[in-house]
Coordinates of C-alpha atoms in Angstrom, one line a residue:
M1 CA 39.1 -0.4 -31.1
S2 CA 38.7 1.0 -27.6
Y3 CA 35.8 3.2 -26.6
T4 CA 35.3 5.5 -23.6
D5 CA 32.5 4.8 -21.2
E6 CA 30.5 7.7 -22.6
E7 CA 30.9 6.3 -26.2
R8 CA 30.0 2.8 -25.1
L9 CA 26.9 4.2 -23.4
A10 CA 26.0 6.1 -26.5
Q11 CA 26.2 2.9 -28.5
L12 CA 23.5 1.5 -26.1
G13 CA 21.4 4.6 -26.8
Y14 CA 21.9 6.9 -23.8
K15 CA 23.8 10.1 -23.1
Q16 CA 25.8 10.4 -19.9
E17 CA 23.5 11.9 -17.3
L18 CA 24.6 10.3 -14.0
H19 CA 27.9 11.3 -12.4
R20 CA 30.5 8.7 -13.3
G21 CA 32.7 8.7 -10.2
L22 CA 32.8 5.1 -8.9
S23 CA 36.1 3.2 -9.1
G24 CA 36.2 -0.6 -9.6
F25 CA 36.6 -1.1 -5.8
S26 CA 33.6 1.2 -5.1
N27 CA 31.5 -0.8 -7.6
F28 CA 32.5 -4.0 -5.8
A29 CA 31.8 -2.4 -2.5
V30 CA 28.2 -1.5 -3.4
S31 CA 27.3 -5.1 -4.1
F32 CA 29.4 -6.5 -1.3
S33 CA 27.7 -4.1 1.1
I34 CA 24.2 -5.2 -0.1
I35 CA 25.0 -8.9 0.2
S36 CA 26.4 -8.0 3.6
V37 CA 27.2 -11.3 5.5
L38 CA 27.0 -9.3 8.7
A39 CA 23.4 -8.4 7.8
G40 CA 21.8 -11.0 5.6
C41 CA 22.9 -14.3 7.2
L42 CA 22.7 -13.0 10.8
T43 CA 19.3 -11.3 10.6
S44 CA 17.9 -14.4 8.9
Y45 CA 20.1 -16.8 11.0
G46 CA 17.0 -17.9 13.0
I47 CA 15.4 -19.3 9.7
A48 CA 18.1 -21.9 9.4
M49 CA 18.3 -22.5 13.2
K50 CA 14.7 -23.5 13.1
A51 CA 14.8 -25.3 9.7
G52 CA 17.7 -27.6 9.3
G53 CA 19.9 -26.5 12.1
P54 CA 23.7 -26.3 12.0
V55 CA 24.0 -28.4 8.8
A56 CA 21.7 -26.0 6.9
I57 CA 23.7 -23.1 8.3
T58 CA 27.1 -24.2 7.3
L59 CA 26.9 -26.8 4.5
G60 CA 23.8 -25.1 3.2
W61 CA 25.7 -21.9 2.9
L62 CA 28.3 -23.6 0.7
L63 CA 25.7 -25.3 -1.4
V64 CA 23.8 -22.1 -2.0
G65 CA 27.1 -20.2 -2.6
G66 CA 28.1 -22.6 -5.3
G67 CA 24.8 -22.1 -7.1
V68 CA 25.0 -18.3 -6.7
I69 CA 28.5 -18.1 -8.2
L70 CA 27.1 -19.8 -11.4
V71 CA 24.4 -17.1 -11.6
A72 CA 26.8 -14.3 -10.9
L73 CA 29.3 -15.5 -13.6
S74 CA 26.5 -15.7 -16.2
M75 CA 25.1 -12.2 -15.2
A76 CA 28.6 -10.7 -15.3
E77 CA 29.1 -11.8 -18.9
V78 CA 26.0 -10.1 -20.0
C79 CA 26.8 -7.0 -18.0
S80 CA 30.1 -6.7 -19.8
A81 CA 28.3 -6.5 -23.1
Y82 CA 25.7 -4.1 -21.9
P83 CA 27.0 -1.8 -19.1
T84 CA 23.9 0.3 -18.5
A85 CA 21.8 1.2 -15.4
G86 CA 18.7 -0.6 -16.8
A87 CA 20.7 -3.8 -16.5
L88 CA 18.5 -6.8 -16.3
Y89 CA 15.4 -5.6 -18.1
W90 CA 17.6 -3.8 -20.7
W91 CA 19.6 -6.9 -21.3
T92 CA 16.4 -8.9 -21.7
H93 CA 15.1 -6.6 -24.4
A94 CA 18.4 -6.8 -26.3
L95 CA 18.6 -10.6 -26.1
A96 CA 15.1 -11.7 -26.8
K97 CA 14.5 -12.8 -30.4
K98 CA 10.7 -12.3 -30.2
N99 CA 8.3 -10.3 -28.1
K100 CA 11.2 -8.1 -26.9
S101 CA 9.1 -5.5 -25.2
A102 CA 7.0 -8.1 -23.3
W103 CA 10.0 -9.9 -22.0
S104 CA 11.6 -6.6 -20.9
W105 CA 8.4 -5.4 -19.3
F106 CA 7.9 -8.5 -17.0
V107 CA 11.6 -8.8 -16.1
G108 CA 11.7 -5.1 -15.2
W109 CA 8.7 -5.4 -12.9
F110 CA 10.1 -8.5 -11.2
N111 CA 13.4 -6.7 -10.7
F112 CA 11.8 -3.5 -9.5
V113 CA 9.7 -5.3 -6.9
G114 CA 12.6 -7.6 -5.9
E115 CA 14.8 -4.5 -5.4
F116 CA 12.4 -2.7 -3.0
A117 CA 11.6 -5.9 -1.3
V118 CA 15.2 -6.6 -0.5
T119 CA 15.7 -3.0 0.7
A120 CA 12.7 -3.4 3.0
A121 CA 14.0 -6.7 4.3
I122 CA 17.5 -5.3 4.9
D123 CA 16.3 -2.2 6.8
Y124 CA 13.7 -4.2 8.8
G125 CA 16.5 -6.6 9.7
A126 CA 18.6 -3.7 10.8
A127 CA 15.7 -2.5 12.9
M128 CA 15.4 -6.0 14.5
T129 CA 19.1 -5.9 15.4
L130 CA 18.9 -2.4 16.7
S131 CA 15.9 -3.4 18.8
A132 CA 17.8 -6.2 20.3
F133 CA 20.7 -3.9 21.1
L134 CA 18.5 -1.3 22.7
S135 CA 16.7 -4.0 24.7
L136 CA 20.1 -5.0 26.1
T137 CA 21.4 -1.5 26.7
V138 CA 18.4 0.7 27.7
G139 CA 15.7 -1.9 28.4
L140 CA 13.6 -1.2 25.3
T141 CA 10.6 -3.5 25.2
V142 CA 10.7 -5.0 21.8
T143 CA 7.3 -5.0 20.0
P144 CA 6.4 -5.2 16.3
L145 CA 5.4 -1.5 16.5
S146 CA 8.6 -0.4 18.0
T147 CA 10.6 -2.4 15.5
F148 CA 8.6 -0.8 12.6
G149 CA 9.3 2.6 14.1
L150 CA 13.0 2.0 14.0
F151 CA 12.7 0.7 10.5
L152 CA 11.1 4.0 9.4
V153 CA 13.9 6.0 10.9
I154 CA 16.6 3.9 9.3
I155 CA 15.2 3.9 5.8
I156 CA 14.5 7.6 5.9
V157 CA 18.1 8.3 6.9
H158 CA 19.2 6.0 4.0
G159 CA 17.0 8.1 1.6
L160 CA 18.6 11.3 2.9
L161 CA 22.2 10.0 2.5
N162 CA 21.5 8.9 -1.1
T163 CA 20.0 12.3 -1.9
F164 CA 23.3 14.0 -1.0
G165 CA 25.1 12.6 -4.0
V166 CA 27.2 9.7 -5.3
S167 CA 30.4 11.0 -3.8
L168 CA 29.1 10.4 -0.3
V169 CA 27.7 7.0 -1.3
R170 CA 31.1 6.1 -2.8
L171 CA 32.9 7.1 0.4
L172 CA 30.4 5.2 2.7
S173 CA 30.5 2.1 0.4
D174 CA 34.3 2.0 0.5
I175 CA 34.2 2.3 4.3
S176 CA 31.5 -0.4 4.4
A177 CA 33.6 -2.9 2.5
W178 CA 36.4 -2.6 5.0
W179 CA 34.0 -2.5 8.0
H180 CA 32.5 -5.8 6.9
L181 CA 35.9 -7.5 6.4
V182 CA 37.4 -6.3 9.7
G183 CA 34.1 -6.8 11.5
V184 CA 33.9 -10.5 10.4
A185 CA 37.5 -10.9 11.6
V186 CA 36.8 -9.4 15.0
I187 CA 33.6 -11.4 15.6
V188 CA 35.2 -14.6 14.5
G189 CA 38.3 -14.0 16.7
V190 CA 36.1 -13.2 19.8
L191 CA 33.9 -16.2 19.3
V192 CA 36.8 -18.6 18.7
F193 CA 39.0 -17.5 21.7
V194 CA 36.6 -16.2 24.4
P195 CA 33.9 -18.8 25.0
D196 CA 34.7 -21.6 27.5
Q197 CA 33.1 -24.3 25.3
H198 CA 32.2 -24.8 21.7
K199 CA 30.3 -27.2 19.6
S200 CA 32.5 -29.8 17.9
L201 CA 33.2 -29.3 14.2
G202 CA 31.4 -32.5 13.6
D203 CA 28.2 -31.1 15.1
V204 CA 28.7 -27.8 13.3
F205 CA 28.7 -29.5 10.0
T206 CA 26.3 -32.4 10.5
E207 CA 23.9 -31.7 13.3
S208 CA 20.3 -31.2 12.1
Y209 CA 17.3 -29.6 13.8
N210 CA 13.7 -29.4 12.8
A211 CA 11.3 -27.0 14.5
T212 CA 9.2 -26.4 11.4
G213 CA 6.4 -28.7 12.6
W214 CA 6.7 -30.9 9.5
T215 CA 7.0 -34.6 10.3
G216 CA 7.5 -37.8 8.4
P217 CA 10.4 -39.7 6.8
F218 CA 11.6 -36.8 4.7
A219 CA 10.8 -34.0 7.2
A220 CA 14.5 -33.4 8.0
V221 CA 15.4 -33.1 4.3
Y222 CA 12.5 -30.7 3.8
A223 CA 13.5 -28.6 6.8
F224 CA 17.1 -28.4 5.5
L225 CA 15.8 -27.1 2.1
M226 CA 13.6 -24.5 3.9
G227 CA 16.7 -23.4 5.8
L228 CA 18.5 -22.6 2.6
L229 CA 16.5 -19.4 2.5
M230 CA 18.9 -17.9 5.0
A231 CA 21.8 -18.2 2.5
Q232 CA 19.9 -17.5 -0.6
Y233 CA 18.4 -14.3 0.8
T234 CA 21.8 -13.2 1.8
F235 CA 23.2 -13.7 -1.7
T236 CA 20.9 -11.0 -3.3
G237 CA 21.5 -7.5 -4.5
Y238 CA 24.8 -8.1 -6.3
D239 CA 23.1 -6.8 -9.5
A240 CA 23.9 -3.5 -7.9
S241 CA 27.2 -3.5 -9.7
A242 CA 25.3 -3.5 -13.0
H243 CA 22.8 -0.8 -11.9
V244 CA 25.6 1.6 -11.0
A245 CA 27.5 0.8 -14.3
E246 CA 26.7 4.3 -15.7
E247 CA 28.4 5.7 -12.6
T248 CA 31.4 3.4 -12.8
K249 CA 34.7 4.0 -14.6
D250 CA 35.7 1.3 -17.3
A251 CA 32.3 -0.2 -16.6
A252 CA 32.5 -3.0 -19.2
R253 CA 35.3 -4.6 -17.1
T254 CA 34.9 -3.3 -13.6
A255 CA 31.1 -3.8 -13.2
P256 CA 31.2 -7.6 -14.1
R257 CA 34.2 -8.0 -11.8
G258 CA 32.2 -6.3 -9.1
I259 CA 29.3 -8.8 -9.5
V260 CA 31.5 -11.9 -9.3
S261 CA 34.0 -10.7 -6.7
S262 CA 31.3 -9.5 -4.3
V263 CA 29.8 -13.0 -4.3
V264 CA 33.1 -14.9 -4.0
V265 CA 34.4 -12.7 -1.1
S266 CA 31.0 -12.9 0.6
L267 CA 31.0 -16.7 0.3
V268 CA 34.3 -17.1 2.0
A269 CA 33.8 -14.4 4.7
G270 CA 30.2 -15.7 5.4
F271 CA 31.3 -19.3 5.8
V272 CA 34.0 -18.4 8.3
L273 CA 31.5 -16.2 10.2
L274 CA 28.8 -18.8 10.3
V275 CA 31.1 -21.6 11.5
A276 CA 32.3 -19.4 14.3
V277 CA 28.7 -18.3 15.3
T278 CA 27.3 -21.8 15.2
A279 CA 30.2 -23.3 17.1
A280 CA 29.6 -20.7 19.9
I281 CA 26.0 -21.8 20.5
Q282 CA 25.7 -22.7 24.2
D283 CA 22.0 -23.7 24.5
Y284 CA 20.3 -24.3 21.2
D285 CA 16.7 -24.2 22.3
K286 CA 17.2 -21.2 24.6
E287 CA 19.0 -19.2 21.9
L288 CA 16.5 -20.2 19.2
A289 CA 13.7 -18.8 21.3
A290 CA 15.5 -15.5 21.9
T291 CA 12.7 -14.4 24.2
A292 CA 14.5 -11.3 25.6
T293 CA 15.6 -9.7 22.3
G294 CA 13.8 -11.6 19.5
F295 CA 17.2 -11.9 17.7
Q296 CA 19.0 -15.2 17.9
P297 CA 22.6 -14.0 17.2
A298 CA 22.3 -11.5 20.1
E299 CA 21.4 -14.3 22.5
I300 CA 24.3 -16.5 21.1
F301 CA 26.8 -13.6 21.7
I302 CA 25.6 -12.8 25.2
D303 CA 25.6 -16.5 26.3
A304 CA 29.0 -17.2 24.7
V305 CA 31.1 -14.1 25.6
G306 CA 29.1 -12.2 28.2
A307 CA 26.9 -9.2 28.1
N308 CA 29.4 -6.4 27.5
L309 CA 31.4 -8.1 24.8
G310 CA 28.2 -9.5 23.3
K311 CA 26.8 -5.9 23.0
A312 CA 30.0 -4.8 21.3
L313 CA 29.7 -7.5 18.7
L314 CA 26.1 -6.6 18.1
F315 CA 27.1 -3.0 17.5
I316 CA 29.5 -4.1 14.8
I317 CA 26.6 -5.8 13.1
I318 CA 24.3 -2.8 13.4
V319 CA 26.8 -0.5 11.6
A320 CA 27.3 -3.1 8.9
Q321 CA 23.5 -3.4 8.4
F322 CA 23.2 0.4 8.2
F323 CA 25.8 0.4 5.3
C324 CA 24.0 -2.5 3.7
G325 CA 20.6 -0.7 3.6
M326 CA 22.2 2.5 2.3
A327 CA 23.8 0.6 -0.6
S328 CA 20.5 -1.2 -1.4
V329 CA 18.6 2.1 -1.7
T330 CA 21.4 3.3 -4.1
A331 CA 20.9 0.3 -6.4
N332 CA 17.1 0.3 -6.1
S333 CA 16.8 3.9 -7.1
R334 CA 19.1 3.5 -10.1
M335 CA 17.0 0.6 -11.4
A336 CA 13.8 2.7 -10.9
Y337 CA 15.4 5.7 -12.6
A338 CA 16.4 3.6 -15.7
F339 CA 12.9 1.9 -15.8
A340 CA 11.3 5.3 -15.6
R341 CA 13.6 6.7 -18.2
D342 CA 12.1 4.1 -20.6
G343 CA 8.5 5.1 -19.5
A344 CA 7.7 1.9 -17.6
L345 CA 6.6 3.3 -14.2
P346 CA 3.4 5.2 -13.4
G347 CA 4.5 8.9 -13.3
S348 CA 7.8 8.1 -15.2
R349 CA 8.3 11.7 -16.0
L350 CA 8.7 12.5 -12.3
W351 CA 10.9 9.5 -11.4
K352 CA 13.4 9.9 -14.2
K353 CA 14.4 13.4 -13.2
I354 CA 18.1 13.9 -12.3
N355 CA 19.0 16.4 -9.6
P356 CA 21.3 18.8 -11.5
R357 CA 23.3 19.6 -8.3
T358 CA 24.1 16.1 -7.1
G359 CA 23.8 14.1 -10.4
T360 CA 21.5 11.6 -8.6
P361 CA 17.9 10.5 -9.3
T362 CA 16.5 12.1 -6.2
N363 CA 12.8 11.4 -6.9
S364 CA 13.5 7.7 -7.7
I365 CA 15.3 7.4 -4.3
W366 CA 12.2 8.5 -2.4
L367 CA 9.9 6.4 -4.6
C368 CA 11.9 3.3 -3.6
V369 CA 11.8 4.3 0.1
A370 CA 8.1 4.7 -0.1
C371 CA 7.5 1.3 -1.8
S372 CA 9.8 -0.5 0.8
V373 CA 7.8 1.1 3.6
A374 CA 4.5 0.1 2.1
L375 CA 5.5 -3.5 1.7
L376 CA 6.3 -3.9 5.4
V377 CA 3.3 -2.0 6.8
P378 CA 1.8 -5.5 7.7
A379 CA 4.8 -6.1 10.0
I380 CA 3.2 -3.7 12.5
W381 CA 0.7 -6.5 13.2
T382 CA 2.6 -9.6 12.0
G383 CA 6.1 -8.8 13.2
T384 CA 8.7 -11.2 11.8
T385 CA 6.1 -12.9 9.5
G386 CA 6.1 -9.8 7.4
Y387 CA 9.9 -9.8 7.4
L388 CA 10.1 -13.4 6.2
A389 CA 7.6 -12.7 3.4
A390 CA 9.8 -9.8 2.3
T391 CA 12.9 -12.0 2.2
S392 CA 11.0 -14.6 0.0
V393 CA 9.7 -12.0 -2.3
A394 CA 13.1 -10.5 -2.7
V395 CA 14.7 -13.8 -3.5
I396 CA 12.0 -14.9 -6.0
G397 CA 11.6 -11.5 -7.7
L398 CA 15.3 -10.8 -8.0
Y399 CA 16.3 -14.3 -9.2
I400 CA 13.6 -14.4 -11.8
S401 CA 15.0 -11.1 -13.2
Y402 CA 18.6 -12.3 -12.8
I403 CA 18.2 -15.5 -14.8
T404 CA 15.8 -14.5 -17.6
P405 CA 18.5 -12.5 -19.6
V406 CA 20.9 -15.4 -19.0
F407 CA 18.4 -17.8 -20.4
L408 CA 17.8 -15.6 -23.4
R409 CA 21.5 -15.1 -23.9
L410 CA 21.9 -18.9 -24.1
R411 CA 19.3 -19.1 -26.9
N412 CA 20.8 -16.1 -28.8
P413 CA 23.6 -17.0 -31.1
N414 CA 24.3 -13.3 -31.9
F415 CA 25.3 -12.3 -28.3
P416 CA 28.0 -9.6 -28.6
V417 CA 30.6 -10.9 -26.2
G418 CA 32.1 -8.1 -24.0
P419 CA 35.7 -7.8 -22.8
W420 CA 34.8 -9.8 -19.6
N421 CA 33.5 -13.2 -20.7
L422 CA 33.5 -16.9 -19.9
G423 CA 34.6 -18.2 -23.3
R424 CA 33.8 -21.8 -23.9
W425 CA 32.4 -22.2 -20.3
S426 CA 29.6 -19.7 -21.0
K427 CA 26.9 -22.2 -22.0
P428 CA 27.6 -25.0 -19.3
V429 CA 27.8 -22.4 -16.6
G430 CA 24.7 -20.6 -17.9
W431 CA 22.5 -23.7 -18.1
L432 CA 23.6 -24.8 -14.6
A433 CA 22.7 -21.3 -13.3
V434 CA 19.2 -21.6 -14.9
L435 CA 18.6 -25.0 -13.3
W436 CA 19.7 -23.7 -9.9
T437 CA 17.4 -20.6 -10.1
A438 CA 14.4 -22.7 -11.1
F439 CA 15.0 -24.9 -8.1
I440 CA 15.2 -22.2 -5.5
V441 CA 12.2 -20.2 -6.9
V442 CA 10.0 -23.3 -6.6
L443 CA 11.5 -24.1 -3.2
F444 CA 10.7 -20.7 -1.6
L445 CA 7.1 -20.8 -2.8
L446 CA 6.5 -23.8 -0.6
P447 CA 5.0 -23.6 3.0
P448 CA 7.9 -23.4 5.4
A449 CA 6.1 -24.5 8.6
Y450 CA 3.2 -26.7 9.8
P451 CA 0.5 -26.2 10.8
I452 CA -0.2 -23.5 8.2
T453 CA -1.7 -20.6 10.1
V454 CA -2.0 -16.8 9.6
D455 CA 1.4 -16.4 11.4
S456 CA 3.2 -19.3 9.6
F457 CA 1.7 -18.9 6.1
N458 CA 4.2 -18.2 3.2
Y459 CA 2.8 -14.9 1.7
A460 CA 5.5 -14.9 -1.0
P461 CA 3.3 -16.8 -3.6
V462 CA 0.5 -14.3 -3.0
T463 CA 2.8 -11.3 -3.4
V464 CA 4.4 -12.8 -6.5
L465 CA 1.0 -13.6 -8.1
I466 CA -0.2 -10.0 -7.3
V467 CA 2.9 -8.6 -9.1
L468 CA 2.7 -11.0 -12.0
G469 CA -1.1 -10.5 -12.3
G470 CA -0.8 -6.8 -12.1
A471 CA 1.9 -6.7 -14.8
I472 CA -0.1 -8.9 -17.1
L473 CA -3.3 -6.9 -16.7
W474 CA -1.4 -3.6 -17.2
W475 CA 0.4 -5.1 -20.2
F476 CA -2.8 -6.2 -22.0
A477 CA -4.8 -3.1 -20.8
G478 CA -2.5 -0.7 -22.6
A479 CA 1.2 -1.0 -21.9
R480 CA 1.8 -3.3 -24.9
R481 CA 0.7 -0.4 -27.1
W482 CA 3.1 2.2 -25.7
F483 CA 6.0 0.3 -23.9
T484 CA 8.5 -0.5 -26.6
G485 CA 11.4 -1.3 -24.4
P486 CA 14.4 1.0 -23.8
R487 CA 14.0 4.5 -25.2
T488 CA 17.2 5.9 -26.6
N489 CA 18.0 9.6 -25.8
V490 CA 20.9 10.0 -28.2
D491 CA 21.1 9.9 -32.0
L492 CA 22.3 6.4 -32.8
A493 CA 23.2 7.5 -36.3
V494 CA 26.0 9.7 -34.9
A495 CA 27.0 7.4 -32.0
P496 CA 30.3 5.4 -32.3
K497 CA 29.7 2.2 -34.2
A498 CA 28.4 -0.5 -31.8
G499 CA 30.7 -3.2 -30.8
A500 CA 32.3 -4.7 -27.7
R501 CA 35.3 -3.1 -26.2
E502 CA 38.7 -4.8 -26.7

């Protein structure tokens, strides 16, 4: 039997409240825009330049991409069975065999914090790029305060655009997907044909560099592993396809396809881009320092193709990063709306409200903007240290929430397979995804640089412990008595009989 999207949502316990206007391409475009190879791997390019060098940038990208595809495939299978905006924490509640509400509570909080951390990191990265552009064009003196000011402007504009409705978001997301694909092609073409000299492909794939301060026989390996944060941070946010499932047509098929295709296309496009950028490096130490702009890709572009053309390439990246941040606010607000709909956020009654005119969760949009800003207030004093902490928090928070429902699905023999599934490959792919996630979560809790100072300290473990500790305290202080997991708002007795679509 085939069900409509509204009937399938009713089976999951919810009435259709959000405007369902996203096509399969638009669903893909939201996740593809958040991954944004023109944002993530370029704003964090300096991480891998310093830790690991070219080999971490190129081969590290492929290594991480392979692990992420496993996670995306496993998530997509669960998404097909449960196409709801609550996504990860909702799936967790459905799949846990014991302590369902507790599992759901903690996954929801990790996902919520990871979502606004990645939004903060994306928009602060956009501010870093815009600062470099303004430094080159109008002579702006780049300071932590000026960068934070630009970050505020960017994230407020993203809040406003999302407030106007899903139709505008759909249009901008579709434009964003094409802008990214064409932008990568233009940047690669310029960097391949314009510079007078390039690194050899041998150097691009094998040269290592260690400016982390760590020494010893395994220092180069450790630096390489720290450099993987560049790629792993970039491959975040593709859960957006699941969070906008209630706004997507034929969600049980198109939302999982959006998750997987956004990762695969980003893997290919990002690899080509990173090879071109790395091959165009003219003076590694000079461009790593990036003293004029504070942004390594800007220095690489200027040195490789000249000031005017370099600025043009930088402009392409700025527009792509703007689209990326806008899509991140969209996904973040939908998760917050769903979590509030089930009573899990302070002031849930306010955050779950839907604007009747636009069909969007306006209050949740601005809640997420406010949380993102609050997370990066320390960047006024610490600059890029605050940005790096946000990237680590985003990776750890999101991937814990990504993999938990996958882990529970592997241990649940009664999983209701949806129309998009892995068949007999489900368990081997799922267990490999769990192992990969455990590896990267531990990795990014380690200190990235030596000596360990206020400026080089990895604040991610502190932030993660604060989130976990707060969630634990709140749970035992009272949430365990009133949070029962997803709250249905339709009469399940009259909903169509539950079952996966065929």
